XYZ file of C-alpha atoms in Angstrom:
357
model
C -148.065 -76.958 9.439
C -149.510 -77.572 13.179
C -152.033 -80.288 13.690
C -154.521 -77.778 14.695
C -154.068 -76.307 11.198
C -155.721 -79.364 9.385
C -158.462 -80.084 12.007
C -159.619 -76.372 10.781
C -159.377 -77.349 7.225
C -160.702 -80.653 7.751
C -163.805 -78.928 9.884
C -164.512 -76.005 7.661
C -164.647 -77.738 4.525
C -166.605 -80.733 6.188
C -169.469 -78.714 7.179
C -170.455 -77.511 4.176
C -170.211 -80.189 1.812
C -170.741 -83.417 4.304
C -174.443 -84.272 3.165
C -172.938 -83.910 -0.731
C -170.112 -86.314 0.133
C -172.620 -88.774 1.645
C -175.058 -88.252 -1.527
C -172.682 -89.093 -3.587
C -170.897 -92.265 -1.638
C -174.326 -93.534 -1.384
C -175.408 -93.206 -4.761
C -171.589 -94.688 -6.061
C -172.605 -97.859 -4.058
C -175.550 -98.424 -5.680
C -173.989 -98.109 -9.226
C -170.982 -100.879 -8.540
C -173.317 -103.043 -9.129
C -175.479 -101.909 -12.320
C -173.682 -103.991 -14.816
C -174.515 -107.036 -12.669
C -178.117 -106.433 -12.023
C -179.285 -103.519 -14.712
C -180.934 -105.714 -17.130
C -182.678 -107.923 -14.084
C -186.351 -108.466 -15.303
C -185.421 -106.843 -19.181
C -183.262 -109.408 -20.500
C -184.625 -112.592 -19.285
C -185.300 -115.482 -21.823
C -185.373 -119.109 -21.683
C -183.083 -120.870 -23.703
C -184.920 -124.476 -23.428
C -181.675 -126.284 -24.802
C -182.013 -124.202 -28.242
C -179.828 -122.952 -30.570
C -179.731 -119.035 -31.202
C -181.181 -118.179 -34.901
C -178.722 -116.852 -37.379
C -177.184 -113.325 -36.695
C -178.722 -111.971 -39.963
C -182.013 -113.885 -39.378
C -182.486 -111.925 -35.746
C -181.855 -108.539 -36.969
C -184.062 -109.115 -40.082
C -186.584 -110.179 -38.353
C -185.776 -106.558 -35.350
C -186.045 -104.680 -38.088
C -189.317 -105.403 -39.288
C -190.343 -104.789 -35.378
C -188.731 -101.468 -34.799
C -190.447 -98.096 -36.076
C -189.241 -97.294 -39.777
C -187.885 -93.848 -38.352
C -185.603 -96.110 -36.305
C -182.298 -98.050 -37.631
C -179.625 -100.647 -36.657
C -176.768 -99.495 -35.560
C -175.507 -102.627 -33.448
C -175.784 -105.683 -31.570
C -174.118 -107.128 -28.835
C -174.412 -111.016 -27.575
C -173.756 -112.509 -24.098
C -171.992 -115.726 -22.980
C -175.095 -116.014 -20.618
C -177.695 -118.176 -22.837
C -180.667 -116.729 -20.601
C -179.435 -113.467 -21.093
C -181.078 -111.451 -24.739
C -179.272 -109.868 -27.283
C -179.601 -106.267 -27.727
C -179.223 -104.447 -30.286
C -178.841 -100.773 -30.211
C -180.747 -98.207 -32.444
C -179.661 -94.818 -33.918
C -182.017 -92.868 -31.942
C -182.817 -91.672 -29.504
C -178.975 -91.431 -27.528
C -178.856 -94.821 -25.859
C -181.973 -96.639 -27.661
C -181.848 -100.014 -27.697
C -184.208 -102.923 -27.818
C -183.734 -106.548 -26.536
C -184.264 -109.758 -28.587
C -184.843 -113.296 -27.862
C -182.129 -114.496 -29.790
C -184.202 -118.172 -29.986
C -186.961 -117.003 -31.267
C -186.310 -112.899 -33.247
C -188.602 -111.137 -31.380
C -187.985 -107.965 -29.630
C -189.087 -108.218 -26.384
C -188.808 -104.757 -24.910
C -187.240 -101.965 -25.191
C -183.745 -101.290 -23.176
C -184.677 -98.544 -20.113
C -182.359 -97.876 -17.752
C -184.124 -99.592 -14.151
C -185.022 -96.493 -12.109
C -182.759 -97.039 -9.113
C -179.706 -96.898 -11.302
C -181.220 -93.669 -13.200
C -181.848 -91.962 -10.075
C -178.407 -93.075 -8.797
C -176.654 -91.726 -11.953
C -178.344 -88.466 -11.812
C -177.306 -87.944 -8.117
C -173.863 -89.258 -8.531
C -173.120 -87.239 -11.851
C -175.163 -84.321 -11.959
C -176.400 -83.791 -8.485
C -179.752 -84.506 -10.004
C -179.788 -82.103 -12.419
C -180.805 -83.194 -15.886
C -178.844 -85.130 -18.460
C -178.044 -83.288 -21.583
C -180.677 -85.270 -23.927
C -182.909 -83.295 -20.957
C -180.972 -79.586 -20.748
C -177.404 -78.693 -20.696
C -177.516 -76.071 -17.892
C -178.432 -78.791 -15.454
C -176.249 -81.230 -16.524
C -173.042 -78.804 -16.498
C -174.227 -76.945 -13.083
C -174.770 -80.739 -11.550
C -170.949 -81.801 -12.511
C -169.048 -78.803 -11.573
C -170.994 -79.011 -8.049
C -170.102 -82.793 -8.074
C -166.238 -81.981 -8.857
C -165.935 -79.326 -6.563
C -167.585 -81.592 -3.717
C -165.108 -84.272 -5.422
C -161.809 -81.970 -4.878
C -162.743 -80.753 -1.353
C -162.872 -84.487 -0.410
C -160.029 -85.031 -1.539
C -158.463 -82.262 0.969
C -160.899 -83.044 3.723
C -159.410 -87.045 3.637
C -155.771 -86.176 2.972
C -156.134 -83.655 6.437
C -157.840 -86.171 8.383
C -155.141 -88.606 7.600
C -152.969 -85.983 9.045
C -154.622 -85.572 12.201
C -155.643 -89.436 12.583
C -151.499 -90.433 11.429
C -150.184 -92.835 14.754
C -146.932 -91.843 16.016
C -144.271 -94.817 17.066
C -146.004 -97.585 19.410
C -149.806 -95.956 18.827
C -150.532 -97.807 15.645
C -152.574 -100.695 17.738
C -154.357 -97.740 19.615
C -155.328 -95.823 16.688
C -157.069 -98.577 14.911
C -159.201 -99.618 17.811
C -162.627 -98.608 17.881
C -163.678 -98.522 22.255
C -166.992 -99.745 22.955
C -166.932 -99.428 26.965
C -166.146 -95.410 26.872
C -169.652 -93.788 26.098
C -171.209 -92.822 22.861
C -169.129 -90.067 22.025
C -165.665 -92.024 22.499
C -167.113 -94.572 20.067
C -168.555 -92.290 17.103
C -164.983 -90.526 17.349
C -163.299 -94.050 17.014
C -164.990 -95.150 14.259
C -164.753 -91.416 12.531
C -161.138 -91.554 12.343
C -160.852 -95.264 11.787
C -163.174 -95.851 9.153
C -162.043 -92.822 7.406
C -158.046 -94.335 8.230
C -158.699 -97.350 6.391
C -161.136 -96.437 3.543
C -158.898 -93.477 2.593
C -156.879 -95.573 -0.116
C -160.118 -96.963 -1.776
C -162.094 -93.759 -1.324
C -159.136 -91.643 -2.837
C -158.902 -93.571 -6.089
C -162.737 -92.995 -6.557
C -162.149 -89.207 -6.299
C -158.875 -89.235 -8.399
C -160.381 -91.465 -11.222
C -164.256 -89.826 -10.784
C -162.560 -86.360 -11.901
C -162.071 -87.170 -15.115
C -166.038 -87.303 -15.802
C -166.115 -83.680 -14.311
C -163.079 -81.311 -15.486
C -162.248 -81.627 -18.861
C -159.093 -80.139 -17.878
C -158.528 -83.031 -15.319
C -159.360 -85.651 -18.048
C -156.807 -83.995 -20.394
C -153.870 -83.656 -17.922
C -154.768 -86.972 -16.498
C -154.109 -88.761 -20.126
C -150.616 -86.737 -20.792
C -149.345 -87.291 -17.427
C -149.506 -91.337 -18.573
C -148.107 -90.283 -21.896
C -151.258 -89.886 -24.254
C -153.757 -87.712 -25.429
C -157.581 -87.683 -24.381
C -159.448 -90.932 -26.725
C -162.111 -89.237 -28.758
C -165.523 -91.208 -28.226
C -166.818 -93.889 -30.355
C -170.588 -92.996 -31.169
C -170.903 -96.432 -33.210
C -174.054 -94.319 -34.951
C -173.601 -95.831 -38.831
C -176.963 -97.399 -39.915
C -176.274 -101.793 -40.329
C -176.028 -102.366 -43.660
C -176.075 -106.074 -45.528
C -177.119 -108.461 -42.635
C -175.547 -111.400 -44.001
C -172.660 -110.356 -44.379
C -172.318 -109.494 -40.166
C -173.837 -113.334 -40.043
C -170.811 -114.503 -41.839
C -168.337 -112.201 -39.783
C -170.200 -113.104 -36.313
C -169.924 -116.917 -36.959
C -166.111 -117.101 -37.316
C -165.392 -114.858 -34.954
C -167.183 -116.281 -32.297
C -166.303 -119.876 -32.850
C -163.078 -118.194 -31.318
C -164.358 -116.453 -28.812
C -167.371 -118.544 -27.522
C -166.373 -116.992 -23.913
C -166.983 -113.661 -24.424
C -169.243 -110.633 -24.669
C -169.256 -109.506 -27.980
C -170.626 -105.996 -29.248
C -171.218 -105.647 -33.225
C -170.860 -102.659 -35.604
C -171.149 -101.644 -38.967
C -167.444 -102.988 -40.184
C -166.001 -103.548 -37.430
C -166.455 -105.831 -34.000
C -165.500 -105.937 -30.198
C -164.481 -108.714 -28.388
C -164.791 -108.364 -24.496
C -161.198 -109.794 -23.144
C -161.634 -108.363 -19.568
C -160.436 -110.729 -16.708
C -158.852 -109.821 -13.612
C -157.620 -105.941 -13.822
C -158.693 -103.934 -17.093
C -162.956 -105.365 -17.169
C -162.814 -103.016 -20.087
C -160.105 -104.687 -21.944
C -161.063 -105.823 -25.346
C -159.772 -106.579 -28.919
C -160.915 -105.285 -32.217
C -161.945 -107.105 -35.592
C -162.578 -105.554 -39.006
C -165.062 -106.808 -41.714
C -165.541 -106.170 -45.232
C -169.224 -105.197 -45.170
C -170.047 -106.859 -48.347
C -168.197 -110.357 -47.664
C -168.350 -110.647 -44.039
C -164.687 -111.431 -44.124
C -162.226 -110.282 -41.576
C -159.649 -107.966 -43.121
C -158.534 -106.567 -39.600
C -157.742 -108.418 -36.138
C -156.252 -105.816 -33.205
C -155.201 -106.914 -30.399
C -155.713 -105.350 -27.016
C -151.839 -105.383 -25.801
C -151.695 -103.644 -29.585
C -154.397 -100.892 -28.626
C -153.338 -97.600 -28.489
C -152.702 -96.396 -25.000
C -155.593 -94.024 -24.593
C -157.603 -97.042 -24.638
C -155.720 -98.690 -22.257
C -156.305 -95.809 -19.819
C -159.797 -95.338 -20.527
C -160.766 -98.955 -19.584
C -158.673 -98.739 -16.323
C -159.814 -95.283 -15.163
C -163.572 -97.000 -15.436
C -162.133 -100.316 -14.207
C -160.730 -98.761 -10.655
C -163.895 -96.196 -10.078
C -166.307 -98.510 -10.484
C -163.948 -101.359 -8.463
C -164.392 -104.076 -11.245
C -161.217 -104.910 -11.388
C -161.429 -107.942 -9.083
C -164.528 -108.935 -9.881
C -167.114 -109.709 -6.187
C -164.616 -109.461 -4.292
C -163.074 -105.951 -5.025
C -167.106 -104.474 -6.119
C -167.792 -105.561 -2.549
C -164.546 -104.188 -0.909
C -165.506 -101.163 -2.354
C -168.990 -101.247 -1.733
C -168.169 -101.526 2.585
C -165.764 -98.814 1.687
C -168.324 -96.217 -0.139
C -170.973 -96.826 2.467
C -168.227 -95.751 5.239
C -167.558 -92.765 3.887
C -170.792 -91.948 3.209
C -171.167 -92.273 6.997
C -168.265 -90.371 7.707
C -169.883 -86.692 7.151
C -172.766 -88.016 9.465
C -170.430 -89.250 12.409
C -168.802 -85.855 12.023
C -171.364 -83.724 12.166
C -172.529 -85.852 15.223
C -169.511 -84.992 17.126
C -169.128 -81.087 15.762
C -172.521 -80.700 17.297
C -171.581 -82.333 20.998
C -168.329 -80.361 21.208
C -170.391 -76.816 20.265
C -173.145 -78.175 23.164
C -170.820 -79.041 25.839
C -168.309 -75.306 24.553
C -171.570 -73.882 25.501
C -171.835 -75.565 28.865
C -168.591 -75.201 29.385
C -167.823 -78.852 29.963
């Protein structure tokens, strides 16, 4: 295929869908960072050199706070002592309140900040509502997102082809030229920024499909050998407090490093380091003794698991902690200038075809 061939594609299929593609590179950026900064001004208590009251003691005393309509479904504690506890309810999807673990009372409920929300709904659903809020928006939202998603995906792999360096012009074709006019240096950056973003920018698009297509999601599992994981609601109502107190205390006096997130039965242990953030292992209770009757591994975890946590892990760019979320986030907010620059230069070419310059 000629050259010319994929500056059409690249062109045609940029036009369109440019001010999507810089939507959602904009709105990704913004969501790298929401497990570092979403419970900012939510989750803030002082721990004064206390001592955080008994498990069964704080969710006693949550569930004499809560609405009656409302139960305990969960709890999960942070290594952070200024950071609360929350504990998640059975309704509605996502309800959750937060508790000063020093002292048992709830001190708000868990809302999503609004720059994250908005973010979420642009970057998933194109702004169209979730499906607590209507299923037609939410479905019409993703399939726009995926579409935009897959024509990115052929709009970076044809730029590649027309930007590729032949032997000797590598040096030249990642220069960006200052001292040649406006239009020489847009053009530079165009096809350099989009050169060396492409890796980082691809493995958003390739992992990001799998929260669009279900048939993505599905061959994306078998092609590493498994099948799709089924979701884990975690919706069964906490039953017999003391006996989570007794499984809490010996499991954390093993794992005093780590997030931990608390069901009815059964227990998470964050293990998460450099590569999989979503790695952890599994422990199993007896709900009337508190005593563990279960310990899984994560190397033991089936691999479904394994693939969930990195699919998450390399969209979000977690996976080496600041410095990869930061990589990533120079890299999104490049290619969300990419559709801009282009347009820019579409636009002088047409003017000066028309002048005949």
């Amino acid at each position: 295929m000629s050259r010319k061939l994929f500056k059409t594609i690249h062109l045609w299929l940029s036009v369109p869908f440019g001010l999507i593609i810089t939507l959602i590179c904009l709105s990704g950026a913004v969501l790298i960072f929401e497990r570092d900064f979403g419970h900012v001004g939510q989750a803030d208590v002082k721990p004064m050199k206390r001592r955080p009251l008994a498990l069964d003691t704080i969710l006693l005393s949550v569930s004499e706070q809560i609405p009656h309509n409302k139960k305990i479904t969960g709890v999960t504690t942070y290594v952070d002592p200024s950071h609360a506890y929350k504990v998640m309810l059975d309704k509605p999807a996502m309800a959750a309140v937060w508790v000063d673990q020093y002292t048992g009372k709830v001190i708000g409920e868990y809302e999503r900040a609004r720059i994250f929300k908005l973010a979420s709904s642009a970057h998933r659903r194109l702004f169209g509502k979730s499906k607590a809020e209507g299923a037609f928006g939410a479905k019409t939202g993703k399939v726009i997102v995926g579409i935009t998603s897959v024509v990115t995906l052929f709009i970076l792999l044809s730029g590649l082809v027309i930007w590729w360096p032949t032997r000797g012009t590598w040096r030249k074709k990642l220069s960006i030229s200052t001292k040649n006019g406006r239009y020489r240096l847009w053009y530079d950056f165009h096809c350099v920024g989009g050169a060396i973003t492409s890796i980082i920018l691809l493995i958003c698009i390739l992992t990001g499909l799998s929260w669009s297509f279900g048939w993505y999601r599905n061959a994306l599992y078998s092609t590493f050998g498994s099948q799709t994981p089924k979701p884990s609601l975690h919706k069964t109502q906490a039953e017999n407090f003391p006996a989570w107190q007794t499984a809490y205390k010996d499991i954390k006096s093993v794992n005093s490093d780590s997030e931990i997130r608390m069901y009815q039965g059964e227990v998470d242990v964050v293990v998460g380091s450099f590569g999989n953030q979503q790695a952890y292992k599994t422990y199993r209770f007896d709900n009337e003794t508190g005593k563990i009757t279960d310990i899984t591994p994560y190397s033991k975890k089936e691999r479904a698991n394994h693939i969930k946590g990195w699919i998450y892990t390399l969209h979000v760019g977690s996976w080496g902690g600041w410095i990869s979320k930061i990589l990533y986030l120079i890299c999104v907010i490049i290619g969300a200038s990419l559709p801009i620059t282009g347009y820019y230069l579409w636009i002088k070419r047409l003017i000066r075809k028309n002048h005949g310059l």
